């Protein structure tokens, strides 16, 4: 009986340890390493209107592909990391070999227009995902998140969190170049 009680006493400690490990990894782990079930699959079906009062087209799956790599950035005006990554997106938008589009997640149109008016608009098109349904279909965990979609409309890469200048010049640019190559 003593041996069983002794083992049972370790169950709460083991549960605590496992939960602490999960919590620690969530706080200090690299969120960009979270796998996506959509990598290698066709982008989800979606059709979003433009941001009310903004002179840009909305966004749908039919806008992806067409032979050109598309970078899809999920953002919101209320998102502090989105503000931090915005200069990097402006730099990325200068590339002529890709198109950069946005999905504005659960945002007030006035705030979104003010955000872009203040910081500049890097996007060729923006879909307003007012209820957040499209971003759920994309498998997002939050904002910002950025996807690379190849010329056939297949999701080739997902970045969770803000895009930094350092990562743009190293890993992200390499992922764009890989998306130009046929899938193996």
mmCIF file of N, CA and C in Angstrom, residues 110-179:
data_model
loop_
_atom_site.group_PDB
_atom_site.id
_atom_site.type_symbol
_atom_site.label_atom_id
_atom_site.label_comp_id
_atom_site.label_asym_id
_atom_site.label_seq_id
_atom_site.Cartn_x
_atom_site.Cartn_y
_atom_site.Cartn_z
ATOM 1 N N UNK A 110 -12.259 52.582 -39.952
ATOM 2 C CA UNK A 110 -11.634 53.895 -39.738
ATOM 3 C C UNK A 110 -10.229 53.744 -39.161
ATOM 4 N N UNK A 111 -10.074 52.850 -38.206
ATOM 5 C CA UNK A 111 -8.759 52.609 -37.613
ATOM 6 C C UNK A 111 -7.788 52.024 -38.639
ATOM 7 N N UNK A 112 -8.277 51.114 -39.481
ATOM 8 C CA UNK A 112 -7.424 50.523 -40.517
ATOM 9 C C UNK A 112 -6.971 51.592 -41.506
ATOM 10 N N UNK A 113 -7.891 52.464 -41.929
ATOM 11 C CA UNK A 113 -7.519 53.546 -42.858
ATOM 12 C C UNK A 113 -6.505 54.486 -42.215
ATOM 13 N N UNK A 114 -6.702 54.818 -40.951
ATOM 14 C CA UNK A 114 -5.771 55.708 -40.242
ATOM 15 C C UNK A 114 -4.389 55.057 -40.123
ATOM 16 N N UNK A 115 -4.356 53.761 -39.795
ATOM 17 C CA UNK A 115 -3.107 53.014 -39.676
ATOM 18 C C UNK A 115 -2.321 53.101 -40.989
ATOM 19 N N UNK A 116 -2.987 52.786 -42.101
ATOM 20 C CA UNK A 116 -2.318 52.812 -43.409
ATOM 21 C C UNK A 116 -1.993 54.232 -43.844
ATOM 22 N N UNK A 117 -2.847 55.193 -43.507
ATOM 23 C CA UNK A 117 -2.584 56.590 -43.852
ATOM 24 C C UNK A 117 -1.375 57.148 -43.124
ATOM 25 N N UNK A 118 -1.186 56.712 -41.895
ATOM 26 C CA UNK A 118 -0.060 57.178 -41.089
ATOM 27 C C UNK A 118 1.244 56.472 -41.463
ATOM 28 N N UNK A 119 1.175 55.153 -41.624
ATOM 29 C CA UNK A 119 2.386 54.361 -41.818
ATOM 30 C C UNK A 119 2.712 54.056 -43.280
ATOM 31 N N UNK A 120 1.750 54.255 -44.173
ATOM 32 C CA UNK A 120 1.940 53.916 -45.581
ATOM 33 C C UNK A 120 1.251 52.604 -45.907
ATOM 34 N N UNK A 121 0.927 52.425 -47.178
ATOM 35 C CA UNK A 121 0.230 51.217 -47.599
ATOM 36 C C UNK A 121 1.121 50.353 -48.481
ATOM 37 N N UNK A 122 1.532 49.189 -47.982
ATOM 38 C CA UNK A 122 2.362 48.300 -48.791
ATOM 39 C C UNK A 122 1.563 47.331 -49.668
ATOM 40 N N UNK A 123 0.246 47.271 -49.479
ATOM 41 C CA UNK A 123 -0.572 46.219 -50.065
ATOM 42 C C UNK A 123 -1.159 46.590 -51.424
ATOM 43 N N UNK A 124 -1.204 45.590 -52.328
ATOM 44 C CA UNK A 124 -1.865 45.757 -53.618
ATOM 45 C C UNK A 124 -3.368 45.550 -53.477
ATOM 46 N N UNK A 125 -3.788 44.778 -52.501
ATOM 47 C CA UNK A 125 -5.198 44.517 -52.202
ATOM 48 C C UNK A 125 -5.295 44.162 -50.726
ATOM 49 N N UNK A 126 -6.456 44.473 -50.130
ATOM 50 C CA UNK A 126 -6.690 44.129 -48.730
ATOM 51 C C UNK A 126 -8.117 43.628 -48.594
ATOM 52 N N UNK A 127 -8.260 42.468 -47.970
ATOM 53 C CA UNK A 127 -9.580 41.954 -47.639
ATOM 54 C C UNK A 127 -9.899 42.253 -46.196
ATOM 55 N N UNK A 128 -11.102 42.764 -45.950
ATOM 56 C CA UNK A 128 -11.545 43.066 -44.590
ATOM 57 C C UNK A 128 -12.232 41.835 -44.016
ATOM 58 N N UNK A 129 -11.580 41.163 -43.093
ATOM 59 C CA UNK A 129 -12.136 39.978 -42.441
ATOM 60 C C UNK A 129 -12.789 40.424 -41.136
ATOM 61 N N UNK A 130 -13.972 40.988 -41.253
ATOM 62 C CA UNK A 130 -14.655 41.609 -40.134
ATOM 63 C C UNK A 130 -14.956 40.621 -39.015
ATOM 64 N N UNK A 131 -15.400 39.415 -39.355
ATOM 65 C CA UNK A 131 -15.756 38.443 -38.319
ATOM 66 C C UNK A 131 -14.632 37.458 -37.992
ATOM 67 N N UNK A 132 -13.505 37.529 -38.711
ATOM 68 C CA UNK A 132 -12.368 36.660 -38.431
ATOM 69 C C UNK A 132 -12.483 35.261 -39.005
ATOM 70 N N UNK A 133 -13.525 34.987 -39.778
ATOM 71 C CA UNK A 133 -13.740 33.635 -40.314
ATOM 72 C C UNK A 133 -12.641 33.221 -41.294
ATOM 73 N N UNK A 134 -12.256 34.139 -42.198
ATOM 74 C CA UNK A 134 -11.235 33.797 -43.199
ATOM 75 C C UNK A 134 -9.893 33.504 -42.534
ATOM 76 N N UNK A 135 -9.544 34.288 -41.523
ATOM 77 C CA UNK A 135 -8.260 34.045 -40.863
ATOM 78 C C UNK A 135 -8.266 32.720 -40.108
ATOM 79 N N UNK A 136 -9.423 32.306 -39.619
ATOM 80 C CA UNK A 136 -9.530 30.976 -39.004
ATOM 81 C C UNK A 136 -9.301 29.907 -40.072
ATOM 82 N N UNK A 137 -9.913 30.098 -41.245
ATOM 83 C CA UNK A 137 -9.729 29.138 -42.338
ATOM 84 C C UNK A 137 -8.269 29.054 -42.773
ATOM 85 N N UNK A 138 -7.531 30.155 -42.646
ATOM 86 C CA UNK A 138 -6.109 30.166 -42.971
ATOM 87 C C UNK A 138 -5.274 29.503 -41.872
ATOM 88 N N UNK A 139 -5.897 29.199 -40.734
ATOM 89 C CA UNK A 139 -5.179 28.537 -39.650
ATOM 90 C C UNK A 139 -4.329 29.479 -38.829
ATOM 91 N N UNK A 140 -4.733 30.739 -38.735
ATOM 92 C CA UNK A 140 -3.930 31.693 -37.976
ATOM 93 C C UNK A 140 -4.173 31.533 -36.485
ATOM 94 N N UNK A 141 -3.160 31.895 -35.725
ATOM 95 C CA UNK A 141 -3.241 31.890 -34.273
ATOM 96 C C UNK A 141 -3.471 33.288 -33.746
ATOM 97 N N UNK A 142 -3.176 34.289 -34.546
ATOM 98 C CA UNK A 142 -3.286 35.683 -34.146
ATOM 99 C C UNK A 142 -2.706 36.551 -35.243
ATOM 100 N N UNK A 143 -2.388 37.768 -34.889
ATOM 101 C CA UNK A 143 -1.770 38.690 -35.838
ATOM 102 C C UNK A 143 -0.483 39.227 -35.227
ATOM 103 N N UNK A 144 0.497 39.521 -36.022
ATOM 104 C CA UNK A 144 0.572 39.281 -37.459
ATOM 105 C C UNK A 144 1.006 37.849 -37.775
ATOM 106 N N UNK A 145 0.574 37.399 -38.926
ATOM 107 C CA UNK A 145 1.053 36.159 -39.519
ATOM 108 C C UNK A 145 1.185 36.418 -41.017
ATOM 109 N N UNK A 146 2.160 35.771 -41.617
ATOM 110 C CA UNK A 146 2.426 36.004 -43.033
ATOM 111 C C UNK A 146 2.628 34.674 -43.744
ATOM 112 N N UNK A 147 1.993 34.565 -44.904
ATOM 113 C CA UNK A 147 2.045 33.350 -45.713
ATOM 114 C C UNK A 147 2.697 33.650 -47.052
ATOM 115 N N UNK A 148 3.407 32.671 -47.577
ATOM 116 C CA UNK A 148 3.913 32.746 -48.941
ATOM 117 C C UNK A 148 3.134 31.725 -49.750
ATOM 118 N N UNK A 149 2.481 32.217 -50.808
ATOM 119 C CA UNK A 149 1.656 31.383 -51.671
ATOM 120 C C UNK A 149 2.304 31.363 -53.049
ATOM 121 N N UNK A 150 2.509 30.172 -53.602
ATOM 122 C CA UNK A 150 3.188 30.089 -54.896
ATOM 123 C C UNK A 150 2.264 30.491 -56.049
ATOM 124 N N UNK A 151 2.784 30.448 -57.245
ATOM 125 C CA UNK A 151 2.056 30.872 -58.431
ATOM 126 C C UNK A 151 0.860 30.014 -58.782
ATOM 127 N N UNK A 152 0.722 28.859 -58.149
ATOM 128 C CA UNK A 152 -0.431 27.984 -58.370
ATOM 129 C C UNK A 152 -1.462 28.098 -57.236
ATOM 130 N N UNK A 153 -1.208 28.991 -56.292
ATOM 131 C CA UNK A 153 -2.146 29.179 -55.185
ATOM 132 C C UNK A 153 -1.930 28.234 -54.022
ATOM 133 N N UNK A 154 -0.749 27.594 -53.964
ATOM 134 C CA UNK A 154 -0.422 26.641 -52.900
ATOM 135 C C UNK A 154 0.372 27.363 -51.805
ATOM 136 N N UNK A 155 -0.054 27.171 -50.563
ATOM 137 C CA UNK A 155 0.660 27.771 -49.433
ATOM 138 C C UNK A 155 1.977 27.035 -49.256
ATOM 139 N N UNK A 156 3.063 27.800 -49.313
ATOM 140 C CA UNK A 156 4.384 27.182 -49.225
ATOM 141 C C UNK A 156 5.103 27.482 -47.907
ATOM 142 N N UNK A 157 4.663 28.549 -47.203
ATOM 143 C CA UNK A 157 5.378 28.929 -45.985
ATOM 144 C C UNK A 157 4.454 29.768 -45.108
ATOM 145 N N UNK A 158 4.648 29.634 -43.794
ATOM 146 C CA UNK A 158 3.881 30.431 -42.838
ATOM 147 C C UNK A 158 4.812 30.964 -41.762
ATOM 148 N N UNK A 159 4.728 32.256 -41.512
ATOM 149 C CA UNK A 159 5.490 32.894 -40.439
ATOM 150 C C UNK A 159 4.506 33.379 -39.391
ATOM 151 N N UNK A 160 4.673 32.922 -38.176
ATOM 152 C CA UNK A 160 3.859 33.388 -37.059
ATOM 153 C C UNK A 160 4.647 34.481 -36.360
ATOM 154 N N UNK A 161 4.011 35.622 -36.189
ATOM 155 C CA UNK A 161 4.672 36.758 -35.550
ATOM 156 C C UNK A 161 5.130 37.754 -36.596
ATOM 157 N N UNK A 162 5.721 38.831 -36.120
ATOM 158 C CA UNK A 162 6.133 39.917 -37.003
ATOM 159 C C UNK A 162 7.356 39.590 -37.840
ATOM 160 N N UNK A 163 7.334 40.085 -39.048
ATOM 161 C CA UNK A 163 8.473 39.949 -39.962
ATOM 162 C C UNK A 163 9.491 41.036 -39.621
ATOM 163 N N UNK A 164 10.731 40.636 -39.379
ATOM 164 C CA UNK A 164 11.787 41.593 -39.051
ATOM 165 C C UNK A 164 12.669 41.826 -40.268
ATOM 166 N N UNK A 165 13.387 42.937 -40.262
ATOM 167 C CA UNK A 165 14.297 43.237 -41.372
ATOM 168 C C UNK A 165 15.370 42.161 -41.500
ATOM 169 N N UNK A 166 15.867 41.684 -40.366
ATOM 170 C CA UNK A 166 16.901 40.657 -40.388
ATOM 171 C C UNK A 166 16.375 39.372 -41.024
ATOM 172 N N UNK A 167 15.182 38.942 -40.622
ATOM 173 C CA UNK A 167 14.627 37.715 -41.177
ATOM 174 C C UNK A 167 14.217 37.895 -42.635
ATOM 175 N N UNK A 168 13.773 39.092 -43.006
ATOM 176 C CA UNK A 168 13.431 39.358 -44.403
ATOM 177 C C UNK A 168 14.649 39.128 -45.292
ATOM 178 N N UNK A 169 15.788 39.632 -44.867
ATOM 179 C CA UNK A 169 17.002 39.530 -45.669
ATOM 180 C C UNK A 169 17.635 38.144 -45.638
ATOM 181 N N UNK A 170 17.225 37.324 -44.731
ATOM 182 C CA UNK A 170 17.813 35.988 -44.631
ATOM 183 C C UNK A 170 16.775 34.944 -44.997
ATOM 184 N N UNK A 171 16.053 34.433 -44.034
ATOM 185 C CA UNK A 171 15.154 33.308 -44.239
ATOM 186 C C UNK A 171 13.939 33.571 -45.109
ATOM 187 N N UNK A 172 13.289 34.725 -44.945
ATOM 188 C CA UNK A 172 12.042 34.964 -45.656
ATOM 189 C C UNK A 172 12.263 35.104 -47.159
ATOM 190 N N UNK A 173 13.288 35.818 -47.548
ATOM 191 C CA UNK A 173 13.603 35.961 -48.971
ATOM 192 C C UNK A 173 13.928 34.603 -49.582
ATOM 193 N N UNK A 174 14.619 33.768 -48.853
ATOM 194 C CA UNK A 174 14.919 32.420 -49.343
ATOM 195 C C UNK A 174 13.632 31.613 -49.532
ATOM 196 N N UNK A 175 12.660 31.797 -48.637
ATOM 197 C CA UNK A 175 11.381 31.091 -48.772
ATOM 198 C C UNK A 175 10.602 31.587 -49.994
ATOM 199 N N UNK A 176 10.685 32.868 -50.290
ATOM 200 C CA UNK A 176 10.050 33.404 -51.503
ATOM 201 C C UNK A 176 10.676 32.763 -52.736
ATOM 202 N N UNK A 177 11.992 32.679 -52.741
ATOM 203 C CA UNK A 177 12.679 32.068 -53.900
ATOM 204 C C UNK A 177 12.308 30.595 -54.043
ATOM 205 N N UNK A 178 12.175 29.869 -52.917
ATOM 206 C CA UNK A 178 11.770 28.469 -52.982
ATOM 207 C C UNK A 178 10.356 28.331 -53.536
ATOM 208 N N UNK A 179 9.486 29.301 -53.233
ATOM 209 C CA UNK A 179 8.101 29.247 -53.702
ATOM 210 C C UNK A 179 8.016 29.445 -55.225
#
